[in-house]
Each structure stands twice: as C-alpha cells, then as structure tokens.
C-alpha cells in the first residue's frame, strides 16, 4: 500500500481507536468498524491498531483471520453469498452459482473487475426452508432460480 493510502488510513483508524478509548478488549469491535470503513482490513490499518492498542501485530492478525466475517482482501461494493448447504444444493444452488459466475464474470471467492461485486459460495446461511438462498448485502433472497439472477444483480446500484 502506498504512502498516500497509509496517510488516509491512519486518521480514520485513530478515530476508531479513540471511539473505543483504545480498549484492548474491544479489538473485535474495532476491526468491525475498520472493515465497515474500508470494506476490508488493510494491512496499514492492522498495523495502526497494533501500535495504538499496544498489542502485538500477531494478536491483531490472529483475531482478523479467526473470524470469517473479516477479510484481508478488498471486497466489492456488493457482497453476494450463495448458500451451498445440503438443502440449497439439492434444490439447484450450483446452477444458481454458475449463472452468477456467468453474469458477473468472476468465480466464487473473487471480485468483479470493477469491484462492484464480491461473489462467495458459503456452507450454510441458516435459511434451509427458503432454499436455494442467495444473500445480497445481508438481504436473504429465498426460492432463488437462475431466472431471478439477472434482475437481482441489475437491482444492485
């Protein structure tokens, strides 16, 4: 990350650390706020947290990699999660994922080139009765079909 970006990250992280009074016990909440701000956890932000809280970088990194909700890679503006759990799988989730890959032009675990979308295949979203399920920006879309993919994606602005 270039120096300019470090200069942008540092004041925002400082504000977040101050919001939590630099309380080491609030590390997860601090990382959540940083991820909300940047849409991922940039390394300079993790370094600033380590320094600001006076904890080893290894501890910050350990927490950041333990929770699946955190990402160390930049994410697209819109997150698309396709449930691949058993109930969704037997109802055609793989065909829906294939259609999303075709429509977005990226594979599961990747972002679109324009960084508008991140596509992920996930184990289960806990909405088996609605399967197959796609979660877009936290909104559950149940009884998903391949025909609903195009309008779903086009509805994201």
Tab-separated table of N, CA and C in Angstrom:
chain	number	residue	atom	x	y	z
A	1	UNK	N	0.850	-1.168	0.000
A	1	UNK	CA	0.000	0.000	0.000
A	1	UNK	C	0.897	1.232	0.000
A	2	UNK	N	0.575	2.200	-0.841
A	2	UNK	CA	1.426	3.382	-0.972
A	2	UNK	C	1.290	4.301	0.244
A	3	UNK	N	2.212	5.246	0.351
A	3	UNK	CA	2.239	6.174	1.478
A	3	UNK	C	0.958	6.997	1.542
A	4	UNK	N	0.446	7.439	0.375
A	4	UNK	CA	-0.794	8.207	0.363
A	4	UNK	C	-1.914	7.429	1.048
A	5	UNK	N	-2.011	6.158	0.748
A	5	UNK	CA	-3.064	5.344	1.323
A	5	UNK	C	-2.864	5.199	2.822
A	6	UNK	N	-1.625	5.036	3.244
A	6	UNK	CA	-1.340	4.973	4.686
A	6	UNK	C	-1.791	6.266	5.359
A	7	UNK	N	-1.594	7.379	4.673
A	7	UNK	CA	-1.980	8.673	5.224
A	7	UNK	C	-3.498	8.798	5.332
A	8	UNK	N	-4.220	8.117	4.459
A	8	UNK	CA	-5.680	8.125	4.512
A	8	UNK	C	-6.173	7.194	5.618
A	9	UNK	N	-5.537	6.035	5.747
A	9	UNK	CA	-5.949	5.022	6.717
A	9	UNK	C	-5.696	5.481	8.149
A	10	UNK	N	-4.537	6.039	8.416
A	10	UNK	CA	-4.128	6.362	9.788
A	10	UNK	C	-5.124	7.238	10.559
A	11	UNK	N	-5.591	8.367	10.007
A	11	UNK	CA	-6.519	9.189	10.793
A	11	UNK	C	-7.861	8.500	11.062
A	12	UNK	N	-8.323	7.709	10.113
A	12	UNK	CA	-9.596	7.011	10.305
A	12	UNK	C	-9.463	5.943	11.395
A	13	UNK	N	-8.352	5.227	11.389
A	13	UNK	CA	-8.115	4.214	12.423
A	13	UNK	C	-7.964	4.892	13.777
A	14	UNK	N	-7.288	6.022	13.801
A	14	UNK	CA	-7.115	6.770	15.060
A	14	UNK	C	-8.475	7.155	15.642
A	15	UNK	N	-9.376	7.623	14.792
A	15	UNK	CA	-10.727	7.981	15.249
A	15	UNK	C	-11.464	6.771	15.815
A	16	UNK	N	-11.319	5.633	15.146
A	16	UNK	CA	-11.979	4.408	15.611
A	16	UNK	C	-11.393	3.964	16.946
A	17	UNK	N	-10.075	4.008	17.069
A	17	UNK	CA	-9.436	3.636	18.336
A	17	UNK	C	-9.900	4.559	19.462
A	18	UNK	N	-10.005	5.842	19.179
A	18	UNK	CA	-10.464	6.801	20.188
A	18	UNK	C	-11.915	6.548	20.576
A	19	UNK	N	-12.730	6.140	19.609
A	19	UNK	CA	-14.137	5.824	19.876
A	19	UNK	C	-14.257	4.748	20.963
A	20	UNK	N	-13.310	3.811	20.949
A	20	UNK	CA	-13.309	2.721	21.926
A	20	UNK	C	-12.296	2.948	23.052
A	21	UNK	N	-11.841	4.167	23.194
A	21	UNK	CA	-10.892	4.554	24.249
A	21	UNK	C	-9.664	3.650	24.271
A	22	UNK	N	-9.267	3.199	23.104
A	22	UNK	CA	-8.084	2.333	22.949
A	22	UNK	C	-8.125	1.132	23.901
A	23	UNK	N	-9.329	0.588	24.087
A	23	UNK	CA	-9.543	-0.564	24.967
A	23	UNK	C	-9.192	-1.847	24.226
A	24	UNK	N	-8.180	-2.553	24.697
A	24	UNK	CA	-7.728	-3.801	24.066
A	24	UNK	C	-8.847	-4.838	23.984
A	25	UNK	N	-9.753	-4.802	24.943
A	25	UNK	CA	-10.865	-5.744	24.972
A	25	UNK	C	-11.904	-5.503	23.882
A	26	UNK	N	-11.769	-4.399	23.189
A	26	UNK	CA	-12.704	-4.038	22.123
A	26	UNK	C	-12.118	-4.310	20.736
A	27	UNK	N	-11.100	-5.152	20.673
A	27	UNK	CA	-10.402	-5.410	19.411
A	27	UNK	C	-11.350	-5.849	18.301
A	28	UNK	N	-12.259	-6.767	18.588
A	28	UNK	CA	-13.171	-7.245	17.549
A	28	UNK	C	-14.048	-6.090	17.046
A	29	UNK	N	-14.599	-5.306	17.939
A	29	UNK	CA	-15.436	-4.170	17.542
A	29	UNK	C	-14.633	-3.151	16.729
A	30	UNK	N	-13.399	-2.934	17.120
A	30	UNK	CA	-12.523	-2.012	16.382
A	30	UNK	C	-12.309	-2.514	14.961
A	31	UNK	N	-12.019	-3.804	14.827
A	31	UNK	CA	-11.816	-4.381	13.498
A	31	UNK	C	-13.102	-4.338	12.680
A	32	UNK	N	-14.247	-4.539	13.318
A	32	UNK	CA	-15.522	-4.444	12.607
A	32	UNK	C	-15.722	-3.038	12.045
A	33	UNK	N	-15.426	-2.030	12.846
A	33	UNK	CA	-15.572	-0.651	12.378
A	33	UNK	C	-14.606	-0.336	11.244
A	34	UNK	N	-13.394	-0.860	11.337
A	34	UNK	CA	-12.418	-0.639	10.263
A	34	UNK	C	-12.893	-1.305	8.983
A	35	UNK	N	-13.412	-2.521	9.104
A	35	UNK	CA	-13.904	-3.212	7.914
A	35	UNK	C	-15.099	-2.467	7.314
A	36	UNK	N	-15.954	-1.924	8.148
A	36	UNK	CA	-17.085	-1.132	7.654
A	36	UNK	C	-16.576	0.097	6.900
A	37	UNK	N	-15.546	0.708	7.418
A	37	UNK	CA	-14.981	1.916	6.804
A	37	UNK	C	-14.324	1.634	5.453
A	38	UNK	N	-13.540	0.555	5.382
A	38	UNK	CA	-12.736	0.284	4.180
A	38	UNK	C	-13.250	-0.875	3.341
A	39	UNK	N	-14.225	-1.605	3.855
A	39	UNK	CA	-14.794	-2.785	3.202
A	39	UNK	C	-13.842	-3.983	3.218
A	40	UNK	N	-12.775	-3.878	3.962
A	40	UNK	CA	-11.839	-4.957	4.266
A	40	UNK	C	-10.876	-4.427	5.312
A	41	UNK	N	-9.920	-5.256	5.737
A	41	UNK	CA	-8.944	-4.828	6.751
A	41	UNK	C	-7.585	-4.621	6.086
A	42	UNK	N	-7.276	-3.386	5.683
A	42	UNK	CA	-5.976	-3.139	5.062
A	42	UNK	C	-4.839	-3.330	6.073
A	43	UNK	N	-3.719	-3.827	5.590
A	43	UNK	CA	-2.583	-4.076	6.477
A	43	UNK	C	-2.173	-2.836	7.273
A	44	UNK	N	-2.088	-1.646	6.647
A	44	UNK	CA	-1.711	-0.471	7.443
A	44	UNK	C	-2.688	-0.206	8.594
A	45	UNK	N	-3.955	-0.554	8.414
A	45	UNK	CA	-4.931	-0.379	9.485
A	45	UNK	C	-4.641	-1.349	10.623
A	46	UNK	N	-4.309	-2.587	10.278
A	46	UNK	CA	-3.970	-3.577	11.307
A	46	UNK	C	-2.719	-3.145	12.074
A	47	UNK	N	-1.752	-2.611	11.351
A	47	UNK	CA	-0.527	-2.135	11.995
A	47	UNK	C	-0.831	-0.962	12.936
A	48	UNK	N	-1.720	-0.075	12.504
A	48	UNK	CA	-2.087	1.074	13.339
A	48	UNK	C	-2.843	0.628	14.591
A	49	UNK	N	-3.675	-0.395	14.457
A	49	UNK	CA	-4.392	-0.947	15.609
A	49	UNK	C	-3.401	-1.559	16.588
A	50	UNK	N	-2.466	-2.330	16.071
A	50	UNK	CA	-1.448	-2.954	16.908
A	50	UNK	C	-0.691	-1.898	17.706
A	51	UNK	N	-0.251	-0.880	17.010
A	51	UNK	CA	0.503	0.194	17.658
A	51	UNK	C	-0.379	0.983	18.623
A	52	UNK	N	-1.596	1.326	18.195
A	52	UNK	CA	-2.487	2.130	19.010
A	52	UNK	C	-2.957	1.443	20.286
A	53	UNK	N	-3.140	0.124	20.226
A	53	UNK	CA	-3.574	-0.626	21.407
A	53	UNK	C	-2.401	-1.161	22.225
A	54	UNK	N	-1.218	-1.109	21.634
A	54	UNK	CA	-0.051	-1.650	22.322
A	54	UNK	C	-0.085	-3.164	22.431
A	55	UNK	N	-0.617	-3.816	21.386
A	55	UNK	CA	-0.652	-5.275	21.350
A	55	UNK	C	0.164	-5.753	20.152
A	56	UNK	N	0.699	-6.967	20.233
A	56	UNK	CA	1.492	-7.468	19.109
A	56	UNK	C	0.658	-7.585	17.828
A	57	UNK	N	1.295	-7.336	16.706
A	57	UNK	CA	0.641	-7.475	15.411
A	57	UNK	C	0.096	-8.894	15.258
A	58	UNK	N	0.795	-9.873	15.797
A	58	UNK	CA	0.353	-11.264	15.692
A	58	UNK	C	-1.011	-11.467	16.352
A	59	UNK	N	-1.277	-10.744	17.431
A	59	UNK	CA	-2.578	-10.853	18.110
A	59	UNK	C	-3.685	-10.235	17.245
A	60	UNK	N	-3.419	-9.086	16.675
A	60	UNK	CA	-4.396	-8.422	15.808
A	60	UNK	C	-4.673	-9.295	14.587
A	61	UNK	N	-3.619	-9.825	13.996
A	61	UNK	CA	-3.750	-10.678	12.816
A	61	UNK	C	-4.503	-11.961	13.162
A	62	UNK	N	-4.241	-12.511	14.327
A	62	UNK	CA	-4.908	-13.734	14.764
A	62	UNK	C	-6.419	-13.530	14.844
A	63	UNK	N	-6.843	-12.426	15.407
A	63	UNK	CA	-8.273	-12.122	15.508
A	63	UNK	C	-8.857	-11.860	14.112
A	64	UNK	N	-8.118	-11.117	13.298
A	64	UNK	CA	-8.596	-10.767	11.958
A	64	UNK	C	-8.762	-12.004	11.069
A	65	UNK	N	-7.965	-13.027	11.294
A	65	UNK	CA	-8.062	-14.226	10.462
A	65	UNK	C	-8.928	-15.311	11.086
A	66	UNK	N	-9.226	-15.188	12.373
A	66	UNK	CA	-10.049	-16.204	13.046
A	66	UNK	C	-11.506	-16.116	12.607
A	67	UNK	N	-12.022	-14.897	12.519
A	67	UNK	CA	-13.426	-14.697	12.190
A	67	UNK	C	-13.631	-14.592	10.685
A	68	UNK	N	-14.500	-15.445	10.154
A	68	UNK	CA	-14.768	-15.470	8.722
A	68	UNK	C	-15.364	-14.153	8.216
A	69	UNK	N	-15.982	-13.399	9.102
A	69	UNK	CA	-16.595	-12.128	8.697
A	69	UNK	C	-15.566	-11.089	8.278
A	70	UNK	N	-14.314	-11.263	8.710
A	70	UNK	CA	-13.269	-10.311	8.349
A	70	UNK	C	-12.589	-10.730	7.054
A	71	UNK	N	-12.189	-9.741	6.277
A	71	UNK	CA	-11.478	-10.004	5.035
A	71	UNK	C	-10.199	-9.183	4.984
A	72	UNK	N	-9.113	-9.833	4.607
A	72	UNK	CA	-7.843	-9.128	4.431
A	72	UNK	C	-7.658	-8.685	2.982
A	73	UNK	N	-8.602	-9.086	2.135
A	73	UNK	CA	-8.556	-8.695	0.727
A	73	UNK	C	-9.688	-7.716	0.453
A	74	UNK	N	-9.453	-6.752	-0.430
A	74	UNK	CA	-10.531	-5.820	-0.772
A	74	UNK	C	-11.758	-6.575	-1.285
A	75	UNK	N	-12.923	-6.085	-0.932
A	75	UNK	CA	-14.183	-6.686	-1.350
A	75	UNK	C	-14.931	-5.712	-2.245
A	76	UNK	N	-15.815	-6.257	-3.058
A	76	UNK	CA	-16.637	-5.425	-3.919
A	76	UNK	C	-17.662	-4.636	-3.127
A	77	UNK	N	-18.265	-3.661	-3.777
A	77	UNK	CA	-19.272	-2.814	-3.139
A	77	UNK	C	-20.449	-3.653	-2.646
A	78	UNK	N	-20.847	-4.640	-3.420
A	78	UNK	CA	-21.971	-5.517	-3.070
A	78	UNK	C	-21.456	-6.937	-2.834
A	79	UNK	N	-21.888	-7.540	-1.735
A	79	UNK	CA	-21.493	-8.925	-1.458
A	79	UNK	C	-22.632	-9.860	-1.848
A	80	UNK	N	-22.283	-10.919	-2.563
A	80	UNK	CA	-23.245	-11.927	-2.998
A	80	UNK	C	-22.768	-13.268	-2.457
A	81	UNK	N	-23.587	-13.874	-1.595
A	81	UNK	CA	-23.250	-15.162	-0.998
A	81	UNK	C	-24.273	-16.193	-1.459
A	82	UNK	N	-23.789	-17.259	-2.057
A	82	UNK	CA	-24.670	-18.336	-2.498
A	82	UNK	C	-24.552	-19.478	-1.501
A	83	UNK	N	-25.687	-19.844	-0.902
A	83	UNK	CA	-25.683	-20.938	0.057
A	83	UNK	C	-25.510	-22.253	-0.702
A	84	UNK	N	-24.525	-23.033	-0.268
A	84	UNK	CA	-24.263	-24.334	-0.884
A	84	UNK	C	-24.522	-25.467	0.109
A	85	UNK	N	-25.256	-25.164	1.194
A	85	UNK	CA	-25.619	-26.190	2.168
A	85	UNK	C	-26.466	-27.267	1.518
A	86	UNK	N	-26.650	-28.353	2.211
A	86	UNK	CA	-27.341	-29.510	1.638
A	86	UNK	C	-28.712	-29.160	1.075
A	87	UNK	N	-29.552	-28.473	1.854
A	87	UNK	CA	-30.908	-28.151	1.390
A	87	UNK	C	-30.875	-27.290	0.130
A	88	UNK	N	-29.984	-26.324	0.085
A	88	UNK	CA	-29.876	-25.467	-1.095
A	88	UNK	C	-29.253	-26.214	-2.263
A	89	UNK	N	-28.260	-27.037	-1.957
A	89	UNK	CA	-27.574	-27.794	-3.007
A	89	UNK	C	-28.549	-28.705	-3.760
A	90	UNK	N	-29.371	-29.433	-3.025
A	90	UNK	CA	-30.289	-30.370	-3.691
A	90	UNK	C	-31.394	-29.637	-4.451
A	91	UNK	N	-31.554	-28.351	-4.177
A	91	UNK	CA	-32.572	-27.546	-4.879
A	91	UNK	C	-31.976	-26.683	-5.984
A	92	UNK	N	-30.715	-26.942	-6.342
A	92	UNK	CA	-30.140	-26.278	-7.509
A	92	UNK	C	-29.207	-25.121	-7.258
A	93	UNK	N	-28.629	-25.036	-6.075
A	93	UNK	CA	-27.725	-23.919	-5.773
A	93	UNK	C	-26.539	-23.851	-6.726
A	94	UNK	N	-26.034	-24.999	-7.154
A	94	UNK	CA	-24.861	-24.980	-8.051
A	94	UNK	C	-25.210	-24.342	-9.398
A	95	UNK	N	-26.428	-24.538	-9.875
A	95	UNK	CA	-26.842	-23.900	-11.135
A	95	UNK	C	-26.963	-22.385	-10.953
A	96	UNK	N	-27.430	-21.972	-9.787
A	96	UNK	CA	-27.535	-20.539	-9.498
A	96	UNK	C	-26.140	-19.927	-9.417
A	97	UNK	N	-25.225	-20.629	-8.752
A	97	UNK	CA	-23.845	-20.141	-8.675
A	97	UNK	C	-23.242	-20.031	-10.072
A	98	UNK	N	-23.454	-21.041	-10.907
A	98	UNK	CA	-22.945	-21.000	-12.283
A	98	UNK	C	-23.495	-19.796	-13.039
A	99	UNK	N	-24.773	-19.502	-12.859
A	99	UNK	CA	-25.397	-18.367	-13.543
A	99	UNK	C	-24.821	-17.043	-13.034
A	100	UNK	N	-24.568	-16.964	-11.733
A	100	UNK	CA	-23.944	-15.760	-11.168
A	100	UNK	C	-22.526	-15.584	-11.696
A	101	UNK	N	-21.778	-16.667	-11.798
A	101	UNK	CA	-20.414	-16.615	-12.353
A	101	UNK	C	-20.475	-16.088	-13.786
A	102	UNK	N	-21.418	-16.602	-14.552
A	102	UNK	CA	-21.590	-16.165	-15.945
A	102	UNK	C	-21.974	-14.680	-16.016
A	103	UNK	N	-22.925	-14.268	-15.190
A	103	UNK	CA	-23.427	-12.892	-15.221
A	103	UNK	C	-22.387	-11.887	-14.724
A	104	UNK	N	-21.688	-12.249	-13.634
A	104	UNK	CA	-20.733	-11.313	-13.041
A	104	UNK	C	-19.355	-11.365	-13.690
A	105	UNK	N	-19.014	-12.492	-14.272
A	105	UNK	CA	-17.701	-12.624	-14.895
A	105	UNK	C	-16.581	-12.864	-13.900
A	106	UNK	N	-16.923	-13.401	-12.738
A	106	UNK	CA	-15.898	-13.758	-11.759
A	106	UNK	C	-16.313	-15.064	-11.074
A	107	UNK	N	-15.336	-15.756	-10.554
A	107	UNK	CA	-15.596	-17.016	-9.864
A	107	UNK	C	-15.898	-16.766	-8.395
A	108	UNK	N	-16.432	-17.783	-7.726
A	108	UNK	CA	-16.665	-17.694	-6.281
A	108	UNK	C	-15.336	-17.428	-5.590
A	109	UNK	N	-15.350	-16.537	-4.620
A	109	UNK	CA	-14.138	-16.158	-3.907
A	109	UNK	C	-13.406	-14.998	-4.548
A	110	UNK	N	-14.004	-14.423	-5.600
A	110	UNK	CA	-13.366	-13.322	-6.315
A	110	UNK	C	-14.282	-12.103	-6.374
A	111	UNK	N	-13.725	-11.016	-6.888
A	111	UNK	CA	-14.462	-9.777	-7.115
A	111	UNK	C	-14.585	-9.538	-8.615
A	112	UNK	N	-15.610	-8.773	-8.995
A	112	UNK	CA	-15.681	-8.359	-10.386
A	112	UNK	C	-14.560	-7.355	-10.642
A	113	UNK	N	-14.167	-7.209	-11.895
A	113	UNK	CA	-13.066	-6.298	-12.224
A	113	UNK	C	-13.332	-4.869	-11.781
A	114	UNK	N	-14.595	-4.447	-11.840
A	114	UNK	CA	-14.942	-3.085	-11.446
A	114	UNK	C	-15.143	-2.925	-9.935
A	115	UNK	N	-14.919	-4.013	-9.194
A	115	UNK	CA	-15.065	-4.042	-7.730
A	115	UNK	C	-16.499	-3.733	-7.285
A	116	UNK	N	-17.459	-3.960	-8.164
A	116	UNK	CA	-18.851	-3.728	-7.793
A	116	UNK	C	-19.400	-4.911	-6.987
A	117	UNK	N	-18.934	-6.132	-7.276
A	117	UNK	CA	-19.450	-7.321	-6.609
A	117	UNK	C	-18.339	-8.226	-6.105
A	118	UNK	N	-18.609	-8.871	-4.971
A	118	UNK	CA	-17.808	-9.984	-4.467
A	118	UNK	C	-18.738	-11.182	-4.457
A	119	UNK	N	-18.288	-12.282	-5.015
A	119	UNK	CA	-19.106	-13.494	-5.085
A	119	UNK	C	-18.477	-14.570	-4.221
A	120	UNK	N	-19.286	-15.155	-3.331
A	120	UNK	CA	-18.799	-16.223	-2.466
A	120	UNK	C	-19.799	-17.357	-2.398
A	121	UNK	N	-19.292	-18.574	-2.373
A	121	UNK	CA	-20.097	-19.759	-2.086
A	121	UNK	C	-19.866	-20.063	-0.613
A	122	UNK	N	-20.947	-20.182	0.154
A	122	UNK	CA	-20.828	-20.396	1.593
A	122	UNK	C	-21.509	-21.705	1.979
A	123	UNK	N	-21.110	-22.254	3.116
A	123	UNK	CA	-21.614	-23.561	3.533
A	123	UNK	C	-23.088	-23.565	3.882
A	124	UNK	N	-23.544	-22.601	4.641
A	124	UNK	CA	-24.950	-22.562	5.041
A	124	UNK	C	-25.257	-21.176	5.577
A	125	UNK	N	-26.436	-20.670	5.235
A	125	UNK	CA	-26.840	-19.368	5.752
A	125	UNK	C	-27.970	-19.498	6.775
A	126	UNK	N	-28.348	-20.729	7.080
A	126	UNK	CA	-29.352	-20.967	8.123
A	126	UNK	C	-30.772	-20.662	7.720
A	127	UNK	N	-31.065	-20.732	6.438
A	127	UNK	CA	-32.428	-20.480	5.962
A	127	UNK	C	-32.861	-21.619	5.044
A	128	UNK	N	-32.677	-22.826	5.520
A	128	UNK	CA	-32.886	-24.032	4.697
A	128	UNK	C	-34.284	-24.120	4.093
A	129	UNK	N	-35.297	-23.692	4.818
A	129	UNK	CA	-36.671	-23.779	4.313
A	129	UNK	C	-36.892	-22.884	3.097
A	130	UNK	N	-36.027	-21.878	2.918
A	130	UNK	CA	-36.172	-20.951	1.798
A	130	UNK	C	-35.320	-21.336	0.595
A	131	UNK	N	-34.559	-22.408	0.709
A	131	UNK	CA	-33.569	-22.781	-0.295
A	131	UNK	C	-34.140	-22.967	-1.685
A	132	UNK	N	-33.318	-22.733	-2.664
A	132	UNK	CA	-31.963	-22.196	-2.557
A	132	UNK	C	-31.972	-20.706	-2.202
A	133	UNK	N	-30.940	-20.295	-1.462
A	133	UNK	CA	-30.859	-18.934	-0.944
A	133	UNK	C	-29.602	-18.238	-1.445
A	134	UNK	N	-29.774	-16.975	-1.817
A	134	UNK	CA	-28.663	-16.086	-2.135
A	134	UNK	C	-28.807	-14.895	-1.187
A	135	UNK	N	-27.701	-14.479	-0.593
A	135	UNK	CA	-27.726	-13.331	0.305
A	135	UNK	C	-26.949	-12.199	-0.374
A	136	UNK	N	-27.637	-11.105	-0.625
A	136	UNK	CA	-27.018	-9.941	-1.273
A	136	UNK	C	-27.025	-8.789	-0.278
A	137	UNK	N	-25.833	-8.353	0.086
A	137	UNK	CA	-25.685	-7.245	1.043
A	137	UNK	C	-26.510	-7.474	2.309
A	138	UNK	N	-26.521	-8.725	2.769
A	138	UNK	CA	-27.206	-9.062	4.005
A	138	UNK	C	-28.692	-9.350	3.854
A	139	UNK	N	-29.229	-9.177	2.666
A	139	UNK	CA	-30.649	-9.434	2.406
A	139	UNK	C	-30.826	-10.833	1.817
A	140	UNK	N	-31.633	-11.646	2.475
A	140	UNK	CA	-31.851	-13.018	2.040
A	140	UNK	C	-32.871	-13.055	0.908
A	141	UNK	N	-32.519	-13.761	-0.159
A	141	UNK	CA	-33.429	-13.962	-1.279
A	141	UNK	C	-33.655	-15.466	-1.379
A	142	UNK	N	-34.846	-15.899	-0.976
A	142	UNK	CA	-35.159	-17.324	-0.955
A	142	UNK	C	-35.822	-17.793	-2.232
A	143	UNK	N	-35.923	-19.111	-2.353
A	143	UNK	CA	-36.520	-19.748	-3.532
A	143	UNK	C	-35.908	-19.191	-4.814
A	144	UNK	N	-34.602	-19.024	-4.788
A	144	UNK	CA	-33.859	-18.435	-5.902
A	144	UNK	C	-33.878	-19.380	-7.097
A	145	UNK	N	-33.933	-18.789	-8.278
A	145	UNK	CA	-33.847	-19.552	-9.521
A	145	UNK	C	-32.839	-18.867	-10.434
A	146	UNK	N	-32.414	-19.573	-11.463
A	146	UNK	CA	-31.479	-18.977	-12.416
A	146	UNK	C	-32.125	-17.799	-13.144
A	147	UNK	N	-33.435	-17.837	-13.312
A	147	UNK	CA	-34.139	-16.741	-13.982
A	147	UNK	C	-34.136	-15.459	-13.141
A	148	UNK	N	-33.996	-15.587	-11.846
A	148	UNK	CA	-34.012	-14.421	-10.958
A	148	UNK	C	-32.629	-13.763	-10.814
A	149	UNK	N	-31.594	-14.406	-11.342
A	149	UNK	CA	-30.230	-13.896	-11.182
A	149	UNK	C	-30.056	-12.527	-11.838
A	150	UNK	N	-30.428	-12.406	-13.091
A	150	UNK	CA	-30.216	-11.145	-13.823
A	150	UNK	C	-30.925	-9.965	-13.142
A	151	UNK	N	-32.225	-10.067	-12.832
A	151	UNK	CA	-32.861	-8.925	-12.152
A	151	UNK	C	-32.288	-8.648	-10.761
A	152	UNK	N	-31.854	-9.688	-10.076
A	152	UNK	CA	-31.263	-9.493	-8.753
A	152	UNK	C	-29.993	-8.656	-8.853
A	153	UNK	N	-29.130	-9.010	-9.786
A	153	UNK	CA	-27.863	-8.287	-9.958
A	153	UNK	C	-28.111	-6.883	-10.503
A	154	UNK	N	-29.011	-6.757	-11.439
A	154	UNK	CA	-29.304	-5.437	-12.016
A	154	UNK	C	-29.953	-4.506	-10.990
A	155	UNK	N	-30.571	-5.078	-9.958
A	155	UNK	CA	-31.193	-4.278	-8.918
A	155	UNK	C	-30.200	-3.660	-7.938
A	156	UNK	N	-28.968	-4.067	-8.018
A	156	UNK	CA	-27.926	-3.510	-7.135
A	156	UNK	C	-27.339	-2.266	-7.782
A	157	UNK	N	-27.462	-1.151	-7.103
A	157	UNK	CA	-26.927	0.096	-7.650
A	157	UNK	C	-25.806	0.577	-6.836
